[in-house]
Coordinates of C-alpha atoms in Angstrom, one line a residue:
X1 CA 0.0 0.0 0.0
X2 CA 2.1 2.9 -1.3
X3 CA 1.4 5.9 1.0
X4 CA 4.8 7.1 -0.2
X5 CA 6.5 10.5 -0.2
X6 CA 4.8 11.5 -3.5
X7 CA 1.3 10.7 -2.1
X8 CA 2.3 12.6 1.1
X9 CA 3.2 15.6 -1.0
X10 CA -0.1 15.5 -2.9
X11 CA -2.1 15.1 0.4
X12 CA -0.2 18.1 1.9
X13 CA -0.9 20.3 -1.0
X14 CA -4.5 19.4 -1.0
X15 CA -4.8 20.1 2.8
X16 CA -3.0 23.4 2.2
X17 CA -5.8 24.4 -0.2
X18 CA -8.6 23.1 1.9
X19 CA -8.0 23.7 5.7
X20 CA -5.2 26.3 6.1
X21 CA -6.6 29.2 8.1
X22 CA -9.3 26.8 9.3
X23 CA -10.4 26.7 13.0
X24 CA -10.1 23.4 15.0
X25 CA -13.5 23.0 16.7
X26 CA -13.4 19.4 17.9
X27 CA -10.8 16.7 18.5
X28 CA -11.5 13.0 19.0
X29 CA -9.4 9.9 19.5
X30 CA -11.6 6.9 18.4
X31 CA -8.8 4.3 18.9
X32 CA -5.3 4.1 20.1
X33 CA -4.0 4.7 16.6
X34 CA -6.4 7.3 15.3
X35 CA -7.0 11.1 15.7
X36 CA -9.9 13.0 14.2
X37 CA -10.1 16.8 13.9
X38 CA -13.2 18.7 12.9
X39 CA -12.1 21.9 11.2
X40 CA -14.3 24.9 10.1
X41 CA -12.9 26.8 7.1
X42 CA -14.7 29.1 4.6
X43 CA -18.1 28.1 5.8
X44 CA -17.6 24.4 5.6
X45 CA -16.7 21.6 8.0
X46 CA -13.9 19.3 7.2
X47 CA -12.8 16.1 9.1
X48 CA -9.1 15.4 9.2
X49 CA -7.9 11.9 10.0
X50 CA -4.4 11.2 11.3
X51 CA -3.7 7.4 11.7
X52 CA -0.6 5.6 12.8
X53 CA -2.1 2.2 12.3
X54 CA 0.9 -0.2 11.6
X55 CA -0.6 -1.3 8.3
X56 CA -3.0 1.6 7.3
X57 CA -1.1 4.7 8.5
X58 CA -2.3 7.8 6.7
X59 CA -3.3 11.4 6.7
X60 CA -6.3 12.8 4.7
X61 CA -9.7 14.4 4.9
X62 CA -12.5 11.8 5.5
X63 CA -16.2 11.4 5.2
X64 CA -16.2 8.3 7.4
X65 CA -18.0 8.5 10.8
X66 CA -16.1 7.2 13.8
X67 CA -17.5 6.1 17.2
X68 CA -15.6 7.7 20.1
X69 CA -15.0 6.3 23.5
X70 CA -17.1 7.6 26.4
X71 CA -13.9 8.8 28.2
X72 CA -11.3 10.5 25.9
X73 CA -7.7 9.2 26.2
X74 CA -5.1 11.4 27.9
X75 CA -3.4 12.5 24.7
X76 CA -6.8 13.5 23.2
X77 CA -7.5 15.6 26.3
X78 CA -4.1 17.2 26.0
X79 CA -4.7 18.1 22.4
X80 CA -8.1 19.6 23.3
X81 CA -6.4 21.7 26.0
X82 CA -3.9 23.1 23.6
X83 CA -5.6 23.1 20.2
X84 CA -9.4 23.6 20.6
X85 CA -10.1 26.9 18.8
X86 CA -6.6 27.0 17.2
X87 CA -6.1 28.3 13.7
X88 CA -4.0 26.2 11.2
X89 CA -1.4 28.5 10.0
X90 CA 0.5 26.2 7.7
X91 CA 0.9 22.6 6.6
X92 CA 4.3 21.5 5.2
X93 CA 6.0 18.3 4.1
X94 CA 9.6 17.7 5.2
X95 CA 11.8 17.1 2.2
X96 CA 9.6 14.7 0.2
X97 CA 9.6 12.4 3.3
X98 CA 6.4 11.0 4.8
X99 CA 6.5 13.7 7.5
X100 CA 3.8 16.4 7.7
X101 CA 4.0 19.4 10.1
X102 CA 0.8 21.3 11.1
X103 CA 1.5 24.7 12.6
X104 CA -1.3 26.0 14.8
X105 CA -1.8 29.5 16.2
X106 CA -3.6 29.5 19.5
X107 CA -3.7 31.4 22.9
X108 CA -2.4 30.2 26.2
X109 CA -4.1 30.5 29.6
X110 CA -3.3 34.2 29.9
X111 CA -4.3 35.1 26.4
X112 CA -0.9 35.4 24.7
X113 CA -0.5 34.0 21.2
X114 CA 1.5 30.8 21.1
X115 CA 2.3 28.3 18.4
X116 CA 2.1 24.5 18.5
X117 CA 2.8 22.0 15.9
X118 CA 1.3 18.6 15.2
X119 CA 3.9 16.4 13.5
X120 CA 2.6 13.3 11.7
X121 CA 5.2 10.7 10.7
X122 CA 3.6 8.1 8.4
X123 CA 6.2 5.3 8.4
X124 CA 4.4 2.0 8.7
X125 CA 4.8 0.4 12.1
X126 CA 7.1 3.3 13.2
X127 CA 4.4 5.9 12.5
X128 CA 3.6 8.5 15.2
X129 CA 1.9 11.8 15.9
X130 CA 3.5 14.3 18.2
X131 CA 2.3 17.6 19.8
X132 CA 5.3 19.9 19.8
X133 CA 5.8 23.4 21.3
X134 CA 6.9 25.3 18.2
X135 CA 9.0 27.8 20.1
X136 CA 11.0 25.5 22.3
X137 CA 10.8 22.5 19.9
X138 CA 10.2 20.1 22.7
X139 CA 7.6 17.3 22.7
X140 CA 4.5 17.9 24.8
X141 CA 3.2 14.3 24.2
X142 CA 2.7 11.7 21.5
X143 CA 0.4 8.9 20.5
X144 CA 3.3 6.4 20.8
X145 CA 6.2 6.8 23.3
X146 CA 9.6 5.7 22.3
X147 CA 12.3 5.4 25.0
X148 CA 16.0 5.7 24.5
X149 CA 16.3 1.9 25.0
X150 CA 14.0 1.4 21.9
X151 CA 15.7 4.0 19.7
X152 CA 19.2 5.4 20.3
X153 CA 18.9 8.1 17.7
X154 CA 16.0 9.9 19.3
X155 CA 13.7 9.7 22.3
X156 CA 9.9 10.5 21.9
X157 CA 8.7 11.3 25.3
X158 CA 7.1 14.4 26.9
X159 CA 9.7 17.1 27.6
X160 CA 12.3 15.7 25.1
X161 CA 13.4 17.8 22.1
X162 CA 11.9 16.8 18.8
X163 CA 14.5 15.2 16.5
X164 CA 13.8 14.3 12.9
X165 CA 14.2 10.6 11.9
X166 CA 17.8 9.8 10.6
X167 CA 18.5 11.0 7.1
X168 CA 18.7 8.3 4.4
X169 CA 20.9 10.4 2.0
X170 CA 18.6 9.9 -0.9
X171 CA 18.1 12.3 -3.8
X172 CA 15.1 14.6 -3.8
X173 CA 13.3 14.3 -7.2
X174 CA 12.2 18.0 -6.9
X175 CA 15.9 19.1 -7.1
X176 CA 17.5 16.8 -9.6
X177 CA 17.2 15.6 -13.3
X178 CA 17.1 12.1 -14.7
X179 CA 20.9 12.1 -15.5
X180 CA 21.8 12.7 -11.9
X181 CA 19.6 9.9 -10.7
X182 CA 21.0 7.6 -13.4
X183 CA 24.6 8.0 -12.0
X184 CA 23.4 6.2 -8.9
X185 CA 21.9 3.2 -10.7
X186 CA 23.8 0.0 -11.7
X187 CA 22.2 -1.7 -14.7
X188 CA 24.2 -4.9 -14.1
X189 CA 23.0 -5.3 -10.5
X190 CA 19.4 -5.9 -11.5
X191 CA 16.2 -5.0 -9.6
X192 CA 16.2 -1.5 -11.0
X193 CA 12.9 -0.6 -9.3
X194 CA 14.5 -1.3 -5.8
X195 CA 17.6 0.7 -6.8
X196 CA 15.3 3.6 -7.6
X197 CA 13.6 3.2 -4.2
X198 CA 17.0 3.3 -2.5
X199 CA 18.2 6.3 -4.5
X200 CA 15.1 8.6 -4.6
X201 CA 13.3 9.9 -1.5
X202 CA 9.5 9.5 -1.7
X203 CA 9.4 6.6 -4.2
X204 CA 7.6 3.3 -3.2
X205 CA 8.4 -0.1 -4.8
X206 CA 5.0 -0.1 -6.3
X207 CA 5.4 3.3 -8.2
X208 CA 9.1 2.5 -9.0
X209 CA 8.0 -0.7 -10.8
X210 CA 5.8 1.4 -13.0
X211 CA 8.6 3.7 -13.7
X212 CA 10.8 0.8 -14.8
X213 CA 8.1 -0.6 -17.1
X214 CA 7.7 2.8 -18.7
X215 CA 11.3 2.7 -19.8
X216 CA 10.7 -0.9 -21.2
X217 CA 14.3 -2.0 -20.6
X218 CA 15.6 0.7 -23.0
X219 CA 18.9 2.4 -23.0
X220 CA 20.2 4.6 -20.2
X221 CA 19.1 7.6 -22.1
X222 CA 15.5 6.2 -22.1
X223 CA 15.6 5.8 -18.5
X224 CA 16.9 9.3 -17.9
X225 CA 14.1 10.7 -20.1
X226 CA 11.5 8.6 -18.3
X227 CA 12.8 9.8 -14.9
X228 CA 12.7 13.4 -16.2
X229 CA 9.1 13.0 -17.2
X230 CA 8.1 11.6 -13.8
X231 CA 10.0 14.4 -11.9
X232 CA 8.2 16.9 -14.1
X233 CA 4.8 15.3 -13.2
X234 CA 5.7 15.6 -9.5
X235 CA 6.8 19.2 -9.8
X236 CA 3.8 20.3 -11.9
X237 CA 1.3 18.4 -9.6
X238 CA 0.0 16.4 -12.5
X239 CA -2.1 14.2 -10.2
X240 CA -4.6 11.7 -11.3
X241 CA -5.6 9.9 -8.0
X242 CA -6.8 6.4 -8.8
X243 CA -7.3 3.0 -7.2
X244 CA -5.8 0.1 -9.4
X245 CA -7.1 -3.4 -9.1
X246 CA -6.1 -6.8 -10.5
X247 CA -5.2 -9.7 -8.2
X248 CA -4.7 -7.0 -5.5
X249 CA -5.6 -3.4 -4.8
X250 CA -3.3 -0.4 -4.8
X251 CA -3.5 3.4 -5.3
X252 CA -1.3 6.3 -6.4
X253 CA -1.7 10.0 -7.2
X254 CA 0.3 9.9 -10.4
X255 CA -1.0 8.0 -13.4
X256 CA 0.3 4.4 -13.9
X257 CA 0.9 4.0 -17.6
X258 CA 1.7 0.2 -17.6
X259 CA -1.2 -1.1 -15.4
X260 CA -2.9 -4.2 -16.7
X261 CA -5.9 -4.3 -14.3
X262 CA -8.9 -2.0 -13.7
X263 CA -8.7 1.7 -12.7
X264 CA -11.1 3.8 -10.7
X265 CA -10.3 7.6 -10.7
X266 CA -11.3 10.2 -8.0
X267 CA -11.7 13.9 -8.0
X268 CA -9.5 14.4 -5.0
X269 CA -6.6 12.6 -3.2
X270 CA -8.6 12.4 0.1
X271 CA -11.6 10.8 -1.7
X272 CA -9.3 8.2 -3.2
X273 CA -7.7 7.5 0.2
X274 CA -11.0 7.4 1.9
X275 CA -12.4 4.9 -0.6
X276 CA -9.2 2.7 -0.4
X277 CA -8.9 2.6 3.3
X278 CA -12.7 2.6 4.1
X279 CA -13.3 -0.1 6.6
X280 CA -9.9 -1.7 6.3
X281 CA -8.5 -0.5 9.7
X282 CA -11.8 -1.2 11.4
X283 CA -12.0 -4.7 10.0
X284 CA -8.4 -5.3 11.1
X285 CA -9.2 -4.0 14.6
X286 CA -12.3 -6.1 14.8
X287 CA -10.4 -9.2 13.6
X288 CA -8.0 -8.8 16.5
X289 CA -10.8 -8.3 19.0
X290 CA -12.6 -11.3 17.6
X291 CA -9.6 -13.6 17.4
X292 CA -10.6 -15.7 20.5
X293 CA -14.3 -15.6 19.6
X294 CA -13.6 -16.6 16.1
X295 CA -11.4 -19.5 17.2
X296 CA -14.0 -20.7 19.7
X297 CA -16.8 -20.7 17.1
X298 CA -14.5 -22.5 14.6
X299 CA -13.6 -25.2 17.1
X300 CA -17.3 -25.7 18.0
X301 CA -18.2 -25.9 14.3
X302 CA -15.4 -28.6 13.8
X303 CA -16.7 -30.5 16.8
X304 CA -20.2 -30.6 15.3
X305 CA -18.9 -31.6 12.0
X306 CA -17.1 -34.6 13.6
X307 CA -20.3 -35.4 15.5
X308 CA -22.3 -35.3 12.3
X309 CA -19.8 -37.8 10.7
X310 CA -20.3 -40.2 13.6
X311 CA -24.1 -39.8 13.5
X312 CA -24.1 -40.6 9.8
X313 CA -22.0 -43.7 10.4
X314 CA -24.4 -44.8 13.1
X315 CA -27.4 -44.1 10.9
X316 CA -25.9 -46.2 8.1
X317 CA -25.5 -49.0 10.6
X318 CA -29.1 -48.5 11.9
X319 CA -30.5 -48.8 8.4
X320 CA -29.7 -52.5 8.6
X321 CA -32.6 -52.9 11.1
X322 CA -34.9 -54.3 8.4
X323 CA -32.4 -57.1 7.8
X324 CA -32.6 -58.2 11.4
X325 CA -36.4 -58.1 11.3
X326 CA -36.3 -60.4 8.2
X327 CA -34.0 -62.8 10.0
X328 CA -36.3 -62.9 13.0
X329 CA -39.4 -63.6 10.9
X330 CA -37.7 -66.3 8.8
X331 CA -36.4 -68.0 11.9
X332 CA -39.9 -67.9 13.5
X333 CA -41.4 -69.4 10.3
X334 CA -38.7 -72.2 10.3
X335 CA -38.7 -72.9 14.0
X336 CA -39.5 -76.6 13.4
X337 CA -36.1 -77.0 11.7
X338 CA -34.1 -75.7 14.7
X339 CA -32.8 -78.0 17.4
X340 CA -31.4 -77.0 20.8
X341 CA -27.6 -76.4 20.5
X342 CA -27.6 -75.7 16.7
X343 CA -25.2 -73.0 15.7
X344 CA -27.0 -72.3 12.3
X345 CA -29.9 -73.2 10.3
X346 CA -30.7 -73.2 6.5
X347 CA -34.0 -71.7 5.7
X348 CA -35.9 -70.7 2.5
X349 CA -35.8 -66.9 2.0
X350 CA -39.5 -66.1 1.2
X351 CA -38.5 -62.4 0.6
X352 CA -36.3 -63.4 -2.3
X353 CA -38.1 -63.7 -5.6
X354 CA -36.1 -66.8 -6.4
X355 CA -36.6 -68.1 -2.8
X356 CA -33.0 -69.1 -2.4
X357 CA -31.7 -70.9 0.7
X358 CA -30.4 -68.5 3.5
X359 CA -28.0 -69.5 6.3
X360 CA -29.0 -67.9 9.7
X361 CA -26.4 -67.8 12.6
X362 CA -27.7 -69.1 15.9
X363 CA -26.4 -69.0 19.5
X364 CA -26.2 -72.7 20.6
X365 CA -26.8 -71.7 24.3
X366 CA -30.2 -70.2 23.5
X367 CA -33.5 -71.9 22.6
X368 CA -34.8 -71.5 19.1
X369 CA -37.4 -69.0 20.4
X370 CA -34.7 -67.0 22.2
X371 CA -32.6 -66.8 19.0
X372 CA -35.6 -65.4 17.1
X373 CA -36.3 -62.8 19.9
X374 CA -32.6 -61.9 19.8
X375 CA -33.0 -60.8 16.1
X376 CA -36.3 -58.9 16.9
X377 CA -34.6 -57.2 19.8
X378 CA -31.7 -56.1 17.5
X379 CA -34.2 -54.8 15.0
X380 CA -36.2 -52.7 17.6
X381 CA -32.9 -51.3 18.9
X382 CA -31.6 -50.3 15.6
X383 CA -35.0 -48.9 14.6
X384 CA -35.0 -46.6 17.7
X385 CA -31.4 -45.7 17.0
X386 CA -32.3 -44.7 13.4
X387 CA -35.1 -42.4 14.6
X388 CA -32.8 -40.8 17.3
X389 CA -29.9 -40.4 14.8
X390 CA -32.2 -38.7 12.3
X391 CA -33.2 -36.2 15.0
X392 CA -29.6 -35.7 16.1
X393 CA -28.4 -35.2 12.5
X394 CA -31.0 -32.6 11.9
X395 CA -30.1 -30.9 15.3
X396 CA -26.3 -31.0 14.5
X397 CA -26.9 -29.6 11.0
X398 CA -28.8 -26.7 12.5
X399 CA -26.0 -26.1 14.9
X400 CA -23.4 -26.1 12.1
X401 CA -25.5 -23.6 10.1
X402 CA -25.9 -21.4 13.1
X403 CA -22.1 -21.4 13.8
X404 CA -21.4 -20.8 10.2
X405 CA -23.7 -17.9 10.2
X406 CA -21.8 -16.4 13.2
X407 CA -18.5 -16.8 11.4
X408 CA -19.9 -14.8 8.5
X409 CA -21.3 -12.2 10.8
X410 CA -17.8 -11.7 12.5
X411 CA -16.3 -11.1 9.0
X412 CA -18.4 -8.0 8.5
X413 CA -18.8 -6.9 12.2
X414 CA -17.8 -3.6 13.8
X415 CA -16.8 -3.5 17.4
X416 CA -20.4 -2.9 18.6
X417 CA -21.6 -5.7 16.3
X418 CA -19.0 -8.0 17.9
X419 CA -20.3 -7.1 21.4
X420 CA -23.8 -8.0 20.4
X421 CA -22.6 -11.4 19.1
X422 CA -20.9 -12.1 22.4
X423 CA -24.0 -11.1 24.3
X424 CA -26.1 -13.5 22.0
X425 CA -23.8 -16.4 22.7
X426 CA -24.0 -15.7 26.5
X427 CA -27.8 -15.6 26.3
X428 CA -27.9 -18.9 24.4
X429 CA -25.7 -20.5 27.0
X430 CA -22.5 -21.0 24.7
X431 CA -20.4 -18.6 26.7
X432 CA -20.4 -17.9 30.5
X433 CA -22.4 -14.8 31.4
X434 CA -20.4 -11.8 32.7
X435 CA -20.8 -11.0 36.4
X436 CA -22.9 -8.0 37.4
X437 CA -19.7 -6.0 38.0
X438 CA -18.4 -6.6 34.5
X439 CA -21.6 -6.4 32.6
X440 CA -21.4 -4.6 29.3
X441 CA -22.4 -0.9 29.3
X442 CA -24.5 -1.5 26.2
X443 CA -26.4 -4.5 27.5
X444 CA -29.8 -2.7 27.5
X445 CA -29.2 -0.7 24.4
X446 CA -31.2 -1.4 21.3
X447 CA -29.4 -3.1 18.4
X448 CA -28.1 -0.6 15.8
X449 CA -28.6 -2.0 12.3
X450 CA -26.9 -0.2 9.4
X451 CA -28.9 2.3 7.4
X452 CA -28.5 2.9 3.7
X453 CA -30.4 5.0 1.2
X454 CA -31.3 3.9 -2.3
X455 CA -30.8 6.2 -5.3
X456 CA -34.5 7.2 -5.2
X457 CA -34.3 8.1 -1.5
X458 CA -35.8 4.9 -0.1
X459 CA -34.2 3.8 3.2
X460 CA -32.8 0.3 3.5
X461 CA -32.0 -1.4 6.8
X462 CA -29.3 -4.1 7.1
X463 CA -28.8 -6.4 10.2
X464 CA -25.2 -7.5 10.5
X465 CA -25.8 -10.1 13.3
X466 CA -28.6 -12.1 14.7
X467 CA -29.8 -9.5 17.2
X468 CA -29.9 -6.8 14.5
X469 CA -31.6 -9.2 12.1
X470 CA -34.4 -10.0 14.4
X471 CA -34.7 -6.3 15.4
X472 CA -34.9 -5.3 11.8
X473 CA -37.3 -8.0 10.7
X474 CA -39.6 -8.3 13.7
X475 CA -39.5 -4.7 15.3
X476 CA -38.6 -2.1 12.8
X477 CA -40.1 -3.4 9.5
X478 CA -43.8 -2.9 8.6
X479 CA -45.7 -6.1 7.4
X480 CA -45.7 -4.9 3.8
X481 CA -42.1 -3.8 3.6
X482 CA -39.8 -5.9 1.4
X483 CA -37.5 -8.4 3.1
X484 CA -34.4 -9.8 1.3
X485 CA -31.9 -12.6 2.1
X486 CA -29.4 -14.6 0.1
X487 CA -30.8 -17.9 -0.9
X488 CA -29.5 -20.8 1.2
X489 CA -26.4 -18.7 2.1
X490 CA -25.6 -17.2 5.5
X491 CA -26.1 -13.5 5.4
X492 CA -27.9 -10.4 6.6
X493 CA -31.6 -9.7 6.8
X494 CA -32.2 -6.6 4.6
X495 CA -35.5 -4.6 4.7
X496 CA -36.6 -2.0 2.1
X497 CA -38.8 0.5 3.9
X498 CA -41.3 0.4 1.1
X499 CA -44.2 -1.9 0.1
X500 CA -43.6 -1.1 -3.6
X501 CA -40.0 -0.3 -4.3
X502 CA -38.7 0.4 -7.8
X503 CA -36.6 -2.1 -9.7
X504 CA -33.5 0.0 -9.1
X505 CA -34.1 0.1 -5.4
X506 CA -34.8 -3.7 -5.3
X507 CA -31.5 -4.4 -7.1
X508 CA -29.6 -2.0 -4.8
X509 CA -31.0 -3.8 -1.7
X510 CA -30.1 -7.1 -3.3
X511 CA -26.5 -5.8 -3.6
X512 CA -26.5 -5.1 0.1
X513 CA -27.9 -8.7 0.9
X514 CA -25.3 -10.3 -1.3
X515 CA -22.4 -8.1 -0.1
X516 CA -23.2 -8.8 3.6
X517 CA -23.3 -12.6 3.1
X518 CA -20.9 -15.4 2.9
X519 CA -20.9 -15.0 -1.0
X520 CA -19.6 -11.4 -1.0
X521 CA -16.7 -12.5 -3.2
X522 CA -18.9 -14.5 -5.6
X523 CA -20.7 -13.5 -8.8
X524 CA -24.3 -14.0 -9.7
X525 CA -25.5 -14.5 -6.1
X526 CA -29.1 -15.6 -5.7
X527 CA -31.2 -13.2 -3.5
X528 CA -34.7 -14.0 -2.4
X529 CA -37.2 -11.3 -1.6
X530 CA -40.8 -11.3 -0.2
X531 CA -43.0 -9.1 2.0
X532 CA -42.2 -9.1 5.8
X533 CA -45.6 -10.6 6.5
X534 CA -44.4 -13.9 4.9
X535 CA -41.3 -14.1 7.1
X536 CA -41.8 -16.3 10.2
X537 CA -39.6 -17.5 13.0
X538 CA -40.3 -21.2 14.0
X539 CA -40.9 -21.9 17.6
X540 CA -37.6 -22.7 19.4
X541 CA -35.5 -21.8 16.4
X542 CA -31.9 -20.4 16.7
X543 CA -31.5 -16.6 16.8
X544 CA -31.8 -15.0 13.4
X545 CA -33.3 -18.2 11.8
X546 CA -36.6 -17.7 9.8
X547 CA -38.7 -19.3 7.2
X548 CA -40.4 -17.5 4.4
X549 CA -42.7 -18.0 1.4
X550 CA -44.1 -16.3 -1.7
X551 CA -40.5 -15.3 -2.5
X552 CA -39.0 -14.3 -5.8
X553 CA -35.3 -14.6 -6.7
X554 CA -33.0 -12.2 -8.5
X555 CA -29.2 -12.5 -9.1
X556 CA -26.6 -9.9 -8.4
X557 CA -22.8 -9.6 -8.3
X558 CA -21.7 -7.8 -5.1
X559 CA -20.0 -4.5 -5.9
X560 CA -18.3 -2.6 -3.0
X561 CA -18.5 0.7 -4.8
X562 CA -22.4 0.5 -5.0
X563 CA -22.5 -0.4 -1.3
X564 CA -20.3 2.6 -0.5
X565 CA -22.5 5.0 -2.6
X566 CA -25.7 3.7 -0.8
X567 CA -24.0 4.6 2.6
X568 CA -22.8 8.0 1.4
X569 CA -26.4 8.8 0.3
X570 CA -27.3 8.7 4.1
X571 CA -24.3 10.8 5.1
X572 CA -25.1 13.4 2.4
X573 CA -28.9 13.5 3.1

C-alpha cells in the first residue's frame, strides 16, 4: 500500500488548499492509533484523520464516521487543551519524506498567542503523531512513546526535544534531473525498481516498478528521459488519483501507464484514500478483538462436523434394522427345523423372488425362540437408533448452520456488532455470562442496524448479526415492507422501507444482501425477496433463523462501490 512521499506531497498540497486558516472545533481519538479533527474553514466543516495504524497509517480528509470512547484518552485531552479553537497557520511536508507538520496559532491561559505543531510521521509500524511546542521545539506528548532503549537516535517522550528521523541520504526528485539519478543506478546489478527506491526519496516499490516498465528495458538515455518525465509530473502536480485493481488493490496519485488491471479515478486525493482505506482498519481491529471468539466458534463448528460424521455412520448401521427383522421372521417361520444347540440353520428366503436358501447364525446356548427374539430385539434397537440419529443429525446440521452464520457475521462486524454477538452467545448458553460488576455498558441498548439510502431516497436497513436481524425484521419493519436474504447462504436480513420499491431500489437492496453474506466475493449471487408478512420464526429456532414463502429470486454480483455509494447517500442526506 504505497502511501509514499509522492502521495504525502499530494495530500499536503490538498490540505493546504482546503484547511489552512481553518479553525479546529473538535478533537477526538476513536482508537489508540487514530485522531480525528473537525475543522471549520470558509463556511464548511472538514474532518481530518491522522492514523498511525501499523498497516494503514495515513493522513487525509475523510467522510467516514467514527465512534468515540465515552472517556477520551489522555493524549486527546491534551490536544483539546492546547488546540481547541486554534487556527491552522501552515501545513508542510519535510523534504519529500512521509512527514507532515501542522503549525497552529492559539492562545495560552493568559491570552498570549502561542504556536504549537502537530507532526505526523507516516512510516508503517514506526508511525507516530506528536504535539510539539513550536518555540521550544520540545515534545508535549505523542500517540506512541519511544524510549532511549528502543531508539538510540531519538527519544519520543514528553519534555524531550523533537528530533527528525535519521536522514537516508537519498536524492530529492524535486531538485535533480534524470541524468543525476542515473549515475546512482547500476544496470548490471538488476532489480532496478528497488535501486530507484533506495536512490530517490518519496518513491515506493509499487510506483518504482511502473517507472521501470515505462522505460521498457531501454537504453540509459531512455531511463533518464523517463525519470525526467516523472520528476516533471511531481513538480507540476499532474495528479490523477486512482485505485488500481487486479489480483490485489493499490493506489497512487500519479497515473500508472503500464497497469494491466482496472482503474477507478477520483476527483481528490482524500476521496481516493477514503475509498481505499474505508473499513480496512476497522476490520483489522475487529479481527484482533474477535480472534478468540472466532477461534472458539470455529472449534465448535469442527466438533459438530465430527459429531455429524459419527451420527451418519451410526445411521448407516441403523439402516440394517430391516435385515434383522427379516431374519427374526424367517427363523420364526422355520422354528421346526431348529434343534437346541444348533449354531446355524438353513431356511428358505421367502423375501427373495427366487426363494434361495439362506443360512442364519444361531447362539447354541439359546433356545430357538430366544434366538428369534434376539433378532427382533436387534431390529427394535436399531430402529429406535435410526429415529434418534435422524433427529440428532437434523439438530447438528442446524448447529453447524448457526455457527457458520456467526463466522460470516464476524467477518463484517464492527466493534459494537461483535459485542452483540458475544451477548447472544451468552444468552444462548454457549459462553459464560459476565458478572454484574463486569456487565457490558451497552447491554440494555437497542441493536443498531446499518442504514442505507437507495438512489431514489428509499431507506434500506441491514442487520449484521442475529440481534440486529431479528430487530430489523420483527420490530422495525412494517408487514408490507420488502425483506431480502441470500438464498440458502448465511447472510444479513435486509429490509426496504417500502411496500412497492422500484426495480432499481430492489437491485440495490439485493446488492446489500449479497455483499453482507458469505458469498460477498462471488458472482451471480441468488437473493430471495418477499414481504415481511411472509417471514416467520419457527418456535424454538436459533436466533436469526426464519422461514419465508411467496418469494421471488434475483441474481446480483456484489459491488463494494455500490454499497459505499448507498452509505454515502445517508451521510449526504
